[in-house]
Amino acid sequence: MSRKYFIAGNWKMNKTPEEGKKLASEIASVVSKDAAVDVVVCPSFIALDRVSQAIEGSAVKLGAQNFYPKTNGAYTGESSPEMLREVFAKYVILGHSERREYFGESDSFVNEKVRFSLENLLNPILCIGETLEEREANETLEVVKRQLLGGLEGVDTDGLSNVVVAYEPVWAIGTGKTATPEMAQEVHGSIRSLLTEKYGEAAAEKVRILYGGSMKPSNAPELLAQTDIDGGLIGGASLDSKSFCELIDAARTAS
Ligand code: PGA
């Protein structure tokens, strides 16, 4: 089964709209119409519109980092899927460990968002991953299972076809520590097995499972060579066009 590689930049709370426009234009000029790899950039809300204009006409797609699962209303500080769609966002990162940790997002709230994103034509990038304590306590697979199946509750096979999963061990995010390719593959393989049990092999084989956590040009080739690693969700190394484009290249080479 050949899945198209998927490289997404999670800019987190970095880049002003002007800086974002510059970075996005640099990426767009390199990616142009290249369809070999799916490339997505996820700027902050305030930069979405400017970045959207910068990538117009290129193959780079836009993602948001969050939304609130309501159509509209009195939710101070939040943005709706409709607002994101109007600036041509196609993806949204959900369940990121930083949102789970700093904003108290639970599996059931993440699940509500996953379902709402699918109903509202945004493709969720569902993030799951264990903390260092959980890994050391041998709970990795249990945590990943709970977050994966919790996040996908009520999502049918049709819905699944629009979901991208990102395995991000929390201890590897922004720390410079990467899971070894073997460690990552073990978890990615388990994620695929869980998807197979729930949705059947044909549907599970189509799902892109990204690795996230200090992925950079030097470690990407080995990670991307693993059977069940279909791309990356990249934080730090996505903030510089050179390293991000090298990651896109690594995915192209692995294809
Ligand atoms: P990192 O972040 O690449 O800086 O580790 C990844 C992420 O949090 O999505």
PDB file of N, CA, C and O and ligand atoms in Angstrom, residues 10 12 93 96-98 127 168 172-177 212-215 233-238, ligand 1:
ATOM      1  N   ASN A  10       3.940  22.803  12.176  1.00  0.00           N
ATOM      2  CA  ASN A  10       3.151  23.362  13.280  1.00  0.00           C
ATOM      3  C   ASN A  10       3.947  24.544  13.829  1.00  0.00           C
ATOM      4  O   ASN A  10       4.905  24.360  14.565  1.00  0.00           O
ATOM      5  N   LYS A  12       3.082  26.737  15.903  1.00  0.00           N
ATOM      6  CA  LYS A  12       2.760  27.064  17.309  1.00  0.00           C
ATOM      7  C   LYS A  12       2.601  28.591  17.451  1.00  0.00           C
ATOM      8  O   LYS A  12       2.124  29.238  16.529  1.00  0.00           O
ATOM      9  N   ILE A  93      -5.107  21.008  13.509  1.00  0.00           N
ATOM     10  CA  ILE A  93      -4.409  20.163  14.485  1.00  0.00           C
ATOM     11  C   ILE A  93      -5.300  20.041  15.716  1.00  0.00           C
ATOM     12  O   ILE A  93      -5.754  21.060  16.258  1.00  0.00           O
ATOM     13  N   HIS A  96      -3.303  18.295  20.366  1.00  0.00           N
ATOM     14  CA  HIS A  96      -1.858  18.447  20.575  1.00  0.00           C
ATOM     15  C   HIS A  96      -1.554  18.404  22.070  1.00  0.00           C
ATOM     16  O   HIS A  96      -2.323  18.917  22.887  1.00  0.00           O
ATOM     17  N   SER A  97      -0.419  17.817  22.417  1.00  0.00           N
ATOM     18  CA  SER A  97      -0.111  17.648  23.846  1.00  0.00           C
ATOM     19  C   SER A  97      -0.025  18.985  24.576  1.00  0.00           C
ATOM     20  O   SER A  97      -0.316  19.063  25.765  1.00  0.00           O
ATOM     21  N   GLU A  98       0.353  20.049  23.863  1.00  0.00           N
ATOM     22  CA  GLU A  98       0.395  21.357  24.540  1.00  0.00           C
ATOM     23  C   GLU A  98      -1.008  21.826  24.902  1.00  0.00           C
ATOM     24  O   GLU A  98      -1.221  22.456  25.928  1.00  0.00           O
ATOM     25  N   CYS A 127      -3.575  14.388  17.262  1.00  0.00           N
ATOM     26  CA  CYS A 127      -2.287  14.124  17.915  1.00  0.00           C
ATOM     27  C   CYS A 127      -2.468  13.273  19.162  1.00  0.00           C
ATOM     28  O   CYS A 127      -3.360  13.528  19.978  1.00  0.00           O
ATOM     29  N   GLU A 168       3.044  11.755  18.629  1.00  0.00           N
ATOM     30  CA  GLU A 168       4.056  12.679  19.137  1.00  0.00           C
ATOM     31  C   GLU A 168       4.369  12.346  20.589  1.00  0.00           C
ATOM     32  O   GLU A 168       3.635  12.757  21.489  1.00  0.00           O
ATOM     33  N   ALA A 172       9.584  14.030  23.460  1.00  0.00           N
ATOM     34  CA  ALA A 172      10.431  14.333  22.301  1.00  0.00           C
ATOM     35  C   ALA A 172      10.093  15.690  21.685  1.00  0.00           C
ATOM     36  O   ALA A 172      10.815  16.175  20.813  1.00  0.00           O
ATOM     37  N   ILE A 173       9.005  16.312  22.149  1.00  0.00           N
ATOM     38  CA  ILE A 173       8.571  17.564  21.523  1.00  0.00           C
ATOM     39  C   ILE A 173       9.422  18.728  22.006  1.00  0.00           C
ATOM     40  O   ILE A 173       9.465  19.029  23.196  1.00  0.00           O
ATOM     41  N   GLY A 174      10.104  19.358  21.081  1.00  0.00           N
ATOM     42  CA  GLY A 174      10.877  20.554  21.385  1.00  0.00           C
ATOM     43  C   GLY A 174      12.062  20.301  22.294  1.00  0.00           C
ATOM     44  O   GLY A 174      12.661  21.242  22.823  1.00  0.00           O
ATOM     45  N   THR A 175      12.441  19.056  22.496  1.00  0.00           N
ATOM     46  CA  THR A 175      13.498  18.740  23.450  1.00  0.00           C
ATOM     47  C   THR A 175      14.803  18.358  22.754  1.00  0.00           C
ATOM     48  O   THR A 175      15.831  18.245  23.412  1.00  0.00           O
ATOM     49  N   GLY A 176      14.723  18.115  21.455  1.00  0.00           N
ATOM     50  CA  GLY A 176      15.907  17.638  20.748  1.00  0.00           C
ATOM     51  C   GLY A 176      16.061  16.123  20.860  1.00  0.00           C
ATOM     52  O   GLY A 176      16.889  15.521  20.197  1.00  0.00           O
ATOM     53  N   LYS A 177      15.248  15.509  21.734  1.00  0.00           N
ATOM     54  CA  LYS A 177      15.283  14.036  21.849  1.00  0.00           C
ATOM     55  C   LYS A 177      14.275  13.463  20.868  1.00  0.00           C
ATOM     56  O   LYS A 177      13.107  13.841  20.898  1.00  0.00           O
ATOM     57  N   GLY A 212       5.923  13.013  15.188  1.00  0.00           N
ATOM     58  CA  GLY A 212       6.268  14.378  15.601  1.00  0.00           C
ATOM     59  C   GLY A 212       7.085  14.342  16.871  1.00  0.00           C
ATOM     60  O   GLY A 212       6.827  13.535  17.777  1.00  0.00           O
ATOM     61  N   GLY A 213       8.056  15.225  16.961  1.00  0.00           N
ATOM     62  CA  GLY A 213       8.914  15.295  18.148  1.00  0.00           C
ATOM     63  C   GLY A 213      10.358  15.402  17.706  1.00  0.00           C
ATOM     64  O   GLY A 213      10.998  14.387  17.447  1.00  0.00           O
ATOM     65  N   SER A 214      10.812  16.655  17.584  1.00  0.00           N
ATOM     66  CA  SER A 214      12.203  16.935  17.199  1.00  0.00           C
ATOM     67  C   SER A 214      12.599  16.285  15.875  1.00  0.00           C
ATOM     68  O   SER A 214      13.739  15.856  15.711  1.00  0.00           O
ATOM     69  N   MET A 215      11.654  16.211  14.939  1.00  0.00           N
ATOM     70  CA  MET A 215      12.030  15.714  13.618  1.00  0.00           C
ATOM     71  C   MET A 215      12.789  16.823  12.900  1.00  0.00           C
ATOM     72  O   MET A 215      12.392  17.985  12.944  1.00  0.00           O
ATOM     73  N   LEU A 233       4.894  15.764  11.671  1.00  0.00           N
ATOM     74  CA  LEU A 233       4.312  17.013  12.167  1.00  0.00           C
ATOM     75  C   LEU A 233       5.477  17.713  12.848  1.00  0.00           C
ATOM     76  O   LEU A 233       6.003  17.234  13.852  1.00  0.00           O
ATOM     77  N   ILE A 234       5.867  18.828  12.264  1.00  0.00           N
ATOM     78  CA  ILE A 234       7.158  19.410  12.623  1.00  0.00           C
ATOM     79  C   ILE A 234       6.988  20.780  13.261  1.00  0.00           C
ATOM     80  O   ILE A 234       6.332  21.657  12.685  1.00  0.00           O
ATOM     81  N   GLY A 235       7.568  20.939  14.420  1.00  0.00           N
ATOM     82  CA  GLY A 235       7.507  22.225  15.111  1.00  0.00           C
ATOM     83  C   GLY A 235       8.732  23.057  14.772  1.00  0.00           C
ATOM     84  O   GLY A 235       8.775  23.747  13.748  1.00  0.00           O
ATOM     85  N   GLY A 236       9.756  22.963  15.616  1.00  0.00           N
ATOM     86  CA  GLY A 236      10.956  23.799  15.478  1.00  0.00           C
ATOM     87  C   GLY A 236      11.519  23.877  14.068  1.00  0.00           C
ATOM     88  O   GLY A 236      11.776  24.974  13.549  1.00  0.00           O
ATOM     89  N   ALA A 237      11.695  22.736  13.420  1.00  0.00           N
ATOM     90  CA  ALA A 237      12.338  22.719  12.102  1.00  0.00           C
ATOM     91  C   ALA A 237      11.424  23.222  10.985  1.00  0.00           C
ATOM     92  O   ALA A 237      11.846  23.311   9.832  1.00  0.00           O
ATOM     93  N   SER A 238      10.169  23.569  11.333  1.00  0.00           N
ATOM     94  CA  SER A 238       9.281  24.107  10.296  1.00  0.00           C
ATOM     95  C   SER A 238       9.331  25.635  10.261  1.00  0.00           C
ATOM     96  O   SER A 238       8.698  26.266   9.420  1.00  0.00           O
TER      97      SER A 238
HETATM   98  P1  PGA B   1       9.001  19.834  17.527  1.00  0.00           P
HETATM   99  O1  PGA B   1       7.403  19.950  17.709  1.00  0.00           O
HETATM  100  O2  PGA B   1       9.255  19.418  16.124  1.00  0.00           O
HETATM  101  O3  PGA B   1       9.521  21.230  17.828  1.00  0.00           O
HETATM  102  O4  PGA B   1       9.471  18.836  18.517  1.00  0.00           O
HETATM  103  C1  PGA B   1       6.544  19.015  17.134  1.00  0.00           C
HETATM  104  C2  PGA B   1       5.111  19.322  17.534  1.00  0.00           C
HETATM  105  O5  PGA B   1       4.880  19.678  18.684  1.00  0.00           O
HETATM  106  O6  PGA B   1       4.179  19.203  16.701  1.00  0.00           O
END
